[in-house]
Short mmCIF file of C-alpha atoms and ligand atoms in Angstrom, two decimals:
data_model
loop_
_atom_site.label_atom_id
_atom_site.label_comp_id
_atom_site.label_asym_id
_atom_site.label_seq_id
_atom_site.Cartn_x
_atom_site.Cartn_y
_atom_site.Cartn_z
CA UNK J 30 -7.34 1.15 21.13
CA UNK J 31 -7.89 2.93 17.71
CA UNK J 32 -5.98 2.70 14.31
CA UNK J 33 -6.41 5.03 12.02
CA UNK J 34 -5.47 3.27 8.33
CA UNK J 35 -4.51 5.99 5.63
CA UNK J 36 -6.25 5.12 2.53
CA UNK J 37 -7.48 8.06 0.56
CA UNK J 38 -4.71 8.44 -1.57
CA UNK J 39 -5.34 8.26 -5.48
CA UNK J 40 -2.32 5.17 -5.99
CA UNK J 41 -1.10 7.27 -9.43
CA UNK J 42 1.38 5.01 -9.88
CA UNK J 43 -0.43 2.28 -9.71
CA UNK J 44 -2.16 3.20 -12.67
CA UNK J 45 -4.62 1.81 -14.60
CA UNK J 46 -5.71 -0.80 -11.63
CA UNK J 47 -6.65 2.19 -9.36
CA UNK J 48 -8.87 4.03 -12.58
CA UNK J 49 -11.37 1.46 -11.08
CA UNK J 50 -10.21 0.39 -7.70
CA UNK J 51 -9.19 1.70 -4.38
CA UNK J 52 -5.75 0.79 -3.98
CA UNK J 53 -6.20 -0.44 -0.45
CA UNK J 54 -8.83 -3.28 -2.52
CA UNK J 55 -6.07 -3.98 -4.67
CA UNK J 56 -5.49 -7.97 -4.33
CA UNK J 57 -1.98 -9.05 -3.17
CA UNK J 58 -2.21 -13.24 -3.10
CA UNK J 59 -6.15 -12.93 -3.80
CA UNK J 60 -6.80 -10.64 -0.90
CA UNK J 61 -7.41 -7.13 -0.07
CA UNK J 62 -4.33 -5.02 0.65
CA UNK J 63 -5.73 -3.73 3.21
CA UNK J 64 -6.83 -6.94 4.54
CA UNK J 65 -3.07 -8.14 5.16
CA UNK J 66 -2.84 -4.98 7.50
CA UNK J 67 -5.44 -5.43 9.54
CA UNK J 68 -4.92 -9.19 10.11
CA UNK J 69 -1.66 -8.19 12.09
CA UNK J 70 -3.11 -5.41 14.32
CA UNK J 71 -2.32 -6.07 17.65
CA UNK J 72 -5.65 -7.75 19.51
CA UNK J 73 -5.94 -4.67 21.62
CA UNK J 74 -7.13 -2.77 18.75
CA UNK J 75 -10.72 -2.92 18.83
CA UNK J 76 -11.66 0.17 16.22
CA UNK J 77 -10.32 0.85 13.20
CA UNK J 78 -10.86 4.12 11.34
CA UNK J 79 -10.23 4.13 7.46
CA UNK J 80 -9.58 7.52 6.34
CA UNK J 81 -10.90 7.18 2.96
CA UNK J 82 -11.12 9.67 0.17
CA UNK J 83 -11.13 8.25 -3.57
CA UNK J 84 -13.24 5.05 -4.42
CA UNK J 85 -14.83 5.64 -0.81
CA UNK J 86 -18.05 3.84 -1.74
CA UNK J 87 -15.99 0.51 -2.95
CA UNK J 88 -14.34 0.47 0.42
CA UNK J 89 -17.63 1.32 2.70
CA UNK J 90 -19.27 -1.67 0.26
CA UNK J 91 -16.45 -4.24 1.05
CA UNK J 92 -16.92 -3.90 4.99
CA UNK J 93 -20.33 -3.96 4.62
CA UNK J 94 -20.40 -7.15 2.83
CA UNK J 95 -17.01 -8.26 4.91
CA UNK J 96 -16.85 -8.62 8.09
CA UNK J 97 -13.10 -8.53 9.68
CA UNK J 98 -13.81 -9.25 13.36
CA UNK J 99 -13.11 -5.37 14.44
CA UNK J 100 -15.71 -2.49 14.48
CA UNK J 101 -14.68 -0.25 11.49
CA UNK J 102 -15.65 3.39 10.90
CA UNK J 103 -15.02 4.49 7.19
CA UNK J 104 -14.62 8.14 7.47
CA UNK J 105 -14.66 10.10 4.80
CA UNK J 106 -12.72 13.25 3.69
CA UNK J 107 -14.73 15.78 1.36
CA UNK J 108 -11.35 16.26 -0.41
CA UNK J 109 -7.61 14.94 -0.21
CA UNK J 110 -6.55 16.25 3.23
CA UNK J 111 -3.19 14.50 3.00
CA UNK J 112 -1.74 12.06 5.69
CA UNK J 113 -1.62 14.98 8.00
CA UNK J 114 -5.27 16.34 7.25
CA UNK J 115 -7.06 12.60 7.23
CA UNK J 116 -5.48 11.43 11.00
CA UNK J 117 -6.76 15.01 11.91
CA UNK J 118 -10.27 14.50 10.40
CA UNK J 119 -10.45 11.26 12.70
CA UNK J 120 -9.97 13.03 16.08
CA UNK J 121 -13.47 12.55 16.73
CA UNK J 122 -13.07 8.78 17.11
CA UNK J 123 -9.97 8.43 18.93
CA UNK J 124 -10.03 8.49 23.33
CA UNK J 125 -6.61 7.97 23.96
CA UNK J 126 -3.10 6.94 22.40
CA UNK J 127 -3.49 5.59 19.17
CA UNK J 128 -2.02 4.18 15.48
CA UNK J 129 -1.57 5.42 12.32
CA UNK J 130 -1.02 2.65 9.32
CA UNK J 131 -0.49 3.29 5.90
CA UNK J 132 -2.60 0.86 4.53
CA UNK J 133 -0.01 0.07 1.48
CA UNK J 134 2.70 -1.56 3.43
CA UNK J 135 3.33 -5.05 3.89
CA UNK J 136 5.97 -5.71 6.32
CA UNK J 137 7.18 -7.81 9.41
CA UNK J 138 6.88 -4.87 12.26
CA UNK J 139 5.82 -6.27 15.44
CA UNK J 140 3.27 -3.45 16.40
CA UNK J 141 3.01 -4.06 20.24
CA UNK J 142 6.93 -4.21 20.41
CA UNK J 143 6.54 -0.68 18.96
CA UNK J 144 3.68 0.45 21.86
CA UNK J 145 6.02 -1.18 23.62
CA UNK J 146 9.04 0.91 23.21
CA UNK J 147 6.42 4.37 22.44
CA UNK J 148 5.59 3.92 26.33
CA UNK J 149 8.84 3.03 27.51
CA UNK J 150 10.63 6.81 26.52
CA UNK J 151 6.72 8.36 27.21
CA UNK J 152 7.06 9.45 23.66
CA UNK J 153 4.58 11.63 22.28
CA UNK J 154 5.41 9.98 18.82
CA UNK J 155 6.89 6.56 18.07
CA UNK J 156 7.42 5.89 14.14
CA UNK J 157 8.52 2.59 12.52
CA UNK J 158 11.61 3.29 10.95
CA UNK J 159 13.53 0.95 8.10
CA UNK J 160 17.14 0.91 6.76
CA UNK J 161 17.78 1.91 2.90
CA UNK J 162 20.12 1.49 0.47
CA UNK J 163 19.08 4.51 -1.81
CA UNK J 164 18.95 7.27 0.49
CA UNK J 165 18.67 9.98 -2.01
CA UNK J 166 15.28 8.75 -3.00
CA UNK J 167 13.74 9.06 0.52
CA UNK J 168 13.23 11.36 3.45
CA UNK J 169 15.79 10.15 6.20
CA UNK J 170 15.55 10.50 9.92
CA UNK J 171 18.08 11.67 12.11
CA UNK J 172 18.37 9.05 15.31
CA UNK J 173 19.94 9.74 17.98
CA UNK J 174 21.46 6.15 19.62
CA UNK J 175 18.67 5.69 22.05
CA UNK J 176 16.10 6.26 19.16
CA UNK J 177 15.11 9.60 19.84
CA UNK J 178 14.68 11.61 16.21
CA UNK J 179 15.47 15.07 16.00
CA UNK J 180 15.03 15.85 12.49
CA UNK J 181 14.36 14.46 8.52
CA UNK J 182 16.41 15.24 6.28
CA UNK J 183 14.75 15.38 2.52
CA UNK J 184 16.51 13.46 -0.03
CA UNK J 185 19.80 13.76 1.09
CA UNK J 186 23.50 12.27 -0.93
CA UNK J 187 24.56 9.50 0.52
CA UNK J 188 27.20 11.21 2.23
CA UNK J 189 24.92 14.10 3.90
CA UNK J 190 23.13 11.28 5.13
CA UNK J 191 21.93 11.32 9.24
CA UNK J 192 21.26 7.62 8.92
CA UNK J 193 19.97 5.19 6.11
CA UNK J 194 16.71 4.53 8.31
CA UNK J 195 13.16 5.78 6.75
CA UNK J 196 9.40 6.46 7.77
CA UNK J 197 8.10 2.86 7.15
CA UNK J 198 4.62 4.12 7.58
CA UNK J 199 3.39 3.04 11.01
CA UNK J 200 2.97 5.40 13.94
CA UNK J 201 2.23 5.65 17.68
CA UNK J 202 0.61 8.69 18.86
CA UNK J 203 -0.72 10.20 21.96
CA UNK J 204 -3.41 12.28 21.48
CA UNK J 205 -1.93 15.47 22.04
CA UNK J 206 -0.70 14.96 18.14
CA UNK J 207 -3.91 16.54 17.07
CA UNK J 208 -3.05 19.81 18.27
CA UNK J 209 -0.17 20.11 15.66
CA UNK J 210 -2.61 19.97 12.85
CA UNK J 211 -4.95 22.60 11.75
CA UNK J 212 -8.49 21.26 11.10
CA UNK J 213 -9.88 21.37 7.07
CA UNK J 214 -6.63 21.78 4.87
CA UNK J 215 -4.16 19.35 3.68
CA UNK J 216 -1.73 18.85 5.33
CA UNK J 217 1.29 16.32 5.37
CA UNK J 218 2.41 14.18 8.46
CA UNK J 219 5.91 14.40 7.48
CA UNK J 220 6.74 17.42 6.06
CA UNK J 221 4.94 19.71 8.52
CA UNK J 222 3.37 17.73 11.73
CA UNK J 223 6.84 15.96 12.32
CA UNK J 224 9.12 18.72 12.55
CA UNK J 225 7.09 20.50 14.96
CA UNK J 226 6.06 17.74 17.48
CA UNK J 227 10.28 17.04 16.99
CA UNK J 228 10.47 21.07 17.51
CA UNK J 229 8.31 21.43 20.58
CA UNK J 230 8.62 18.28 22.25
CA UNK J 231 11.96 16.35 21.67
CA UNK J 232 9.88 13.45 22.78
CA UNK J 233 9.58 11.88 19.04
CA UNK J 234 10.97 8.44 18.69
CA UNK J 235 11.98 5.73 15.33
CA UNK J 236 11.32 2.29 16.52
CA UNK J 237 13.73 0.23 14.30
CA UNK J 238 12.66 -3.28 13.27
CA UNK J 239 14.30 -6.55 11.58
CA UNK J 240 12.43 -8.63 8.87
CA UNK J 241 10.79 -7.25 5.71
CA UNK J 242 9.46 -3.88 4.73
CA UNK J 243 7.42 -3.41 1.15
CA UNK J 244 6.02 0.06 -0.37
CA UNK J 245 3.31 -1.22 -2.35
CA UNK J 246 3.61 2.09 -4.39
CA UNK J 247 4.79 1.06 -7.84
CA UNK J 248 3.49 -1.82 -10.71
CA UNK J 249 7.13 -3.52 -9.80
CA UNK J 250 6.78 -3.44 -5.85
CA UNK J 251 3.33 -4.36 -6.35
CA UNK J 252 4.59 -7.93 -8.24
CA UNK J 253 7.97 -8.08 -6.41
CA UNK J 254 5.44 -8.49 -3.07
CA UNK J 255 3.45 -11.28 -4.79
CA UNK J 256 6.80 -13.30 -5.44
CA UNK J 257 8.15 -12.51 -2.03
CA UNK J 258 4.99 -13.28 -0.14
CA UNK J 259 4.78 -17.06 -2.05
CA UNK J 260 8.24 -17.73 -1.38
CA UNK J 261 7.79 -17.13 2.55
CA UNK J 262 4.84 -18.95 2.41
CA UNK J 263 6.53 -21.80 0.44
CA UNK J 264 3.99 -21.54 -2.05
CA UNK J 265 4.81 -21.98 -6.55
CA UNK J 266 1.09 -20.10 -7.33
CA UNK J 267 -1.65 -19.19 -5.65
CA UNK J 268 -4.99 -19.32 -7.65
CA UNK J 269 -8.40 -19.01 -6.78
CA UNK J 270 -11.84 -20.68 -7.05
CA UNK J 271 -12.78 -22.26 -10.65
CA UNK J 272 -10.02 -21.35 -12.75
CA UNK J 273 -9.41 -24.00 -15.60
CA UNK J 274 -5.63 -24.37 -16.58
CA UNK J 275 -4.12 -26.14 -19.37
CA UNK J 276 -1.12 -23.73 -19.37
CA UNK J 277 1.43 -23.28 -16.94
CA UNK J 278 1.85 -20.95 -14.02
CA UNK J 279 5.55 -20.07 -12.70
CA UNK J 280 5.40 -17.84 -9.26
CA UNK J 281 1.91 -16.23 -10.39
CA UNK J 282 -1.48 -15.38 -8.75
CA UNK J 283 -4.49 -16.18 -10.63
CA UNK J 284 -8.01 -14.90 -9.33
CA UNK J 285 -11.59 -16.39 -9.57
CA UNK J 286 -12.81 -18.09 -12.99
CA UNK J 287 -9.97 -17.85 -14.80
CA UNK J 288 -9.00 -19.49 -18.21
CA UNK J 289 -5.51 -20.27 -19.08
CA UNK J 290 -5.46 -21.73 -22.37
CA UNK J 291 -2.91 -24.75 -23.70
CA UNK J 292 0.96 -23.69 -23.83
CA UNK J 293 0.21 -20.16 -21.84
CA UNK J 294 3.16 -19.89 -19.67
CA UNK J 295 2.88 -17.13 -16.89
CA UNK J 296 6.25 -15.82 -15.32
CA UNK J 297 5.50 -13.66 -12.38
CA UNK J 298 2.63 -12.55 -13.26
CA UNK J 299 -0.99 -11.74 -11.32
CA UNK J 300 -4.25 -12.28 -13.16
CA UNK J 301 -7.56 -10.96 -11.84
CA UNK J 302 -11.06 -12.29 -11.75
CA UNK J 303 -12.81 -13.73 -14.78
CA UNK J 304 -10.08 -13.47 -17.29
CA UNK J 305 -9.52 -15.45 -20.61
CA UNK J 306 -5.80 -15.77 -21.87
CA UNK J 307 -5.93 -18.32 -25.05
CA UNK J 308 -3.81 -20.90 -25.67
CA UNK J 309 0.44 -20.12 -26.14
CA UNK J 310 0.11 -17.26 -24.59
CA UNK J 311 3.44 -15.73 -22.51
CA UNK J 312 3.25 -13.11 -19.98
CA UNK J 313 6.19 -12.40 -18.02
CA UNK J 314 6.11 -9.76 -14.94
CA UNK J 315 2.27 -8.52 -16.02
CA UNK J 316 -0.78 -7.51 -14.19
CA UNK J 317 -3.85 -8.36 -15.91
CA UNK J 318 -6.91 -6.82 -14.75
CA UNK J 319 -10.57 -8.38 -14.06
CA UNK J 320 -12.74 -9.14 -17.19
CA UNK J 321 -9.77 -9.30 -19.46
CA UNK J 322 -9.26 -11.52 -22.88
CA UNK J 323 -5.93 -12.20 -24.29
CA UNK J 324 -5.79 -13.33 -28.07
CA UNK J 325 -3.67 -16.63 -28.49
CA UNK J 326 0.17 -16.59 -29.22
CA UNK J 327 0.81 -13.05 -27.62
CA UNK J 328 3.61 -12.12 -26.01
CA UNK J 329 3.75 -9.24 -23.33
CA UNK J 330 6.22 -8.48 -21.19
CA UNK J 331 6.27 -5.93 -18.16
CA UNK J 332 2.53 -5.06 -19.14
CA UNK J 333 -0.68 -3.78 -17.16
CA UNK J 334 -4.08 -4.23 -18.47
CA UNK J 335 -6.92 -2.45 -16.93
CA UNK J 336 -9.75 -3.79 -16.42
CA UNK J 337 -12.12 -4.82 -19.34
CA UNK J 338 -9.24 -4.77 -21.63
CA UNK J 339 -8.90 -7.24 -24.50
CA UNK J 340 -6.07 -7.66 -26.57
CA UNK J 341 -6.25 -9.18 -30.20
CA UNK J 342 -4.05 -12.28 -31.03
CA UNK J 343 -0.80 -11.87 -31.72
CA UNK J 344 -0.34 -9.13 -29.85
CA UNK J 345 3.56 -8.42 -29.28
CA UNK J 346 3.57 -5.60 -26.17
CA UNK J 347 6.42 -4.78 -23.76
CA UNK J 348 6.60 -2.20 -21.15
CA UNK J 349 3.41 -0.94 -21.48
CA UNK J 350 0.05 0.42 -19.46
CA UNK J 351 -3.19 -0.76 -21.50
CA UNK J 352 -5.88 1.29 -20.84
CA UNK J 353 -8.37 2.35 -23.35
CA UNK J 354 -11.46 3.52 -21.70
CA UNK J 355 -11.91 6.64 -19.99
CA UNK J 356 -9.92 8.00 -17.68
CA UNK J 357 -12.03 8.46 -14.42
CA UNK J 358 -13.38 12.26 -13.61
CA UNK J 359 -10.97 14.15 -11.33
CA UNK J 360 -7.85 11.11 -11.07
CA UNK J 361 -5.22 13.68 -11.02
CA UNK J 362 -2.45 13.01 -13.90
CA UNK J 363 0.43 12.64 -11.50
CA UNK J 364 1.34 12.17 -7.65
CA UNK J 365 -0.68 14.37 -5.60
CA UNK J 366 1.86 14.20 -2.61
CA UNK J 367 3.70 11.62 -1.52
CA UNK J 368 4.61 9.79 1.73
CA UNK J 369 7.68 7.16 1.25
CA UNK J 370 9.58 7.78 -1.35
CA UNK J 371 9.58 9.15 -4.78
P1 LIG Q 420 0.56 7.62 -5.40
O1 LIG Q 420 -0.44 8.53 -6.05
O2 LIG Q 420 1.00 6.55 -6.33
O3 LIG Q 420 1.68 8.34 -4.74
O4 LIG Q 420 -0.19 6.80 -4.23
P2 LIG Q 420 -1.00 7.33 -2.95
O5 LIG Q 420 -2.01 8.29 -3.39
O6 LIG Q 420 -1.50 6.11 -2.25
O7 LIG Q 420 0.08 8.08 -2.10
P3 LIG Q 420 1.16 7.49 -1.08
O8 LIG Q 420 1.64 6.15 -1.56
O9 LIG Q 420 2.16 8.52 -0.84
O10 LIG Q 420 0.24 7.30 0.22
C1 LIG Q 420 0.65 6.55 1.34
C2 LIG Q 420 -0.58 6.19 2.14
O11 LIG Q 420 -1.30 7.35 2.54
C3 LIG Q 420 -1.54 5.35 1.33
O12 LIG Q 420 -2.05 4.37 2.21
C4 LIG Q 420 -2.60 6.35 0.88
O13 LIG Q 420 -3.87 5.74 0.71
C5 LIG Q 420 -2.62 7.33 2.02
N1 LIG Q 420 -2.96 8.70 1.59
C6 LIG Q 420 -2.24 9.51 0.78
N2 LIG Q 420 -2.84 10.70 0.64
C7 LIG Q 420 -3.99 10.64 1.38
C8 LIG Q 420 -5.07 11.55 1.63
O14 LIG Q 420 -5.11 12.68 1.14
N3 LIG Q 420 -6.06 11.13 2.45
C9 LIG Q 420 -6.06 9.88 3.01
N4 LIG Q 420 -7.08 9.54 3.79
N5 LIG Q 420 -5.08 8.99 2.79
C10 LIG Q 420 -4.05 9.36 1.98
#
């Protein structure tokens, strides 16, 4: 069986990381996002096909250099084609019923439950669905009692509300999918292939499931999942290979060959590879990119740092991205479209 893993998409809002990283690479506990995906695909999927757009060459290098026990095909887009647009652009790979992942979820769905249930109602479409609080911030499905979707509704008040379940990003689909999306222009999955396979078909079906279920689309989701993830694990820190500490870490990642001088504290915070923070240091809820240097006795607070940052001593930051270098050639300035959420 083939899965087709979405990860083209720019990852604006995770900003500056993705200026020099595919957001699929990005580490959660030291390891590929994307990694944490594919180690749950159900054994029956032999092939994976990344539908890859920006950064392409850093994800085609990983696999190369990687090896993750399936056959991958990185297949590129010559321009954003959307969710819609990219599982289109992979038609050529796929022989029969198939999944679409996208590749910045972490979450507790039991995939062959879901094939499961997709053959059970001989859907044409199965989608993961998850209950919300917020249900103005999302695109919410209408489901019937025996699962069956008939329609989204965009963003509705809580009390125009069809349900409080949402797309969590993973999909069953027969083959037949590909002829509701025109070859060579973007197009979204939800907005426009949905409503017509829901339109023509009435055989489209949300697949509800218990657990967790994390949009790794935002700086805070993106530290929330480190916490969560080392609490389920039972874990205070996780910290990689030859990283000297004289400091102390409090539910934090550290990378490779990091330096944490005497009386640094870190407070939910993720460090990459081959960073220096000097001594009495305090970072709470930051993201501290690869090749860094922090000055001793700063203090930051809800802060990113790009990578190859450094930040003089003393330095007194809150709520800020640090990013000084060039912004990379054609990373668009906001959301390009978007897929969960706002
Ligand atoms: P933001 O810019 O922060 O919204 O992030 P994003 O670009 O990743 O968009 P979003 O979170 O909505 O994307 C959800 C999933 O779809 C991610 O796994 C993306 O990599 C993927 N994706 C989004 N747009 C495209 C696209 O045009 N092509 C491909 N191949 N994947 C896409």
């Amino acid at each position: 069986m083939e899965a087709i893993i979405l990860a083209g998409g720019f990852g604006t809002r995770l900003r500056p990381l993705t200026y020099t990283r595919a957001k699929s690479l990005l580490p959660i506990l030291n390891k590929p996002m994307i990694l944490h995906l594919i180690d749950v695909l159900p054994s029956s999927v032999d092939r994976i096909i990344l539908a890859v757009n920006y950064k392409k060459n850093q994800i085609e290098e990983y696999f190369e250099e990687n090896d993750c026990g399936r056959e991958v095909i990185v297949n590129d887009e010559p321009e954003p084609l959307g969710t819609g647009g990219a599982v289109k652009n992979a038609e050529k790979y796929v022989s029969s019923r198939f999944l679409v992942l996208n590749s910045d979820i972490v979450c507790s769905l039991d995939l062959n439950e879901m094939i499961r249930f997709h053959k059970k109602n001989n859907a044409v479409s199965t989608i993961s669905l998850w209950p919300v609080e917020n249900v103005s911030e999302f695109g919410v499905a209408d489901v019937r009692e025996n699962g069956c979707i008939v329609g989204f509704v965009e963003k509705p008040k809580p009390e125009d509300a069809p349900s409080n379940f949402i797309n969590a990003g993973a999909y069953c689909m027969e083959p037949e999918v590909f002829d509701y999306i025109e070859t060579g222009r973007l197009v979204s999955m939800e907005k426009e292939v949905f409503p017509q396979i829901i339109r023509d078909t009435g055989r489209f079906f949300g697949f509800k499931f218990d657990g967790y279920w994390m949009d790794i689309g935002r700086i805070s989701s993106y530290i929330e999942v480190h916490r969560f993830l080392m609490r389920l694990k039972k874990i205070d820190n996780c910290q990689g290979e030859k990283c000297e500490v004289h400091g102390v870490l409090k539910e934090s990642c550290i990378g490779d060959n990091v330096f944490i001088g005497e009386n640094s504290r870190l407070y939910s915070s993720i460090v990459y590879d081959n960073v220096v923070i000097e001594d009495d240091v305090v970072l709470s809820n930051c993201v501290v990119g690869e090749n860094c240097r922090i000055g001793g006795f700063s203090n930051l607070k809800n802060v990113v740092l790009g990578d190859n940052e450094v930040l003089d001593k003393r330095s007194n930051v809150e709520n800020r991205l640090i990013w000084t270098q060039p912004i990379p050639m054609g990373y668009p300035d906001k959301q390009v479209g978007n897929v969960i959420g706002e």
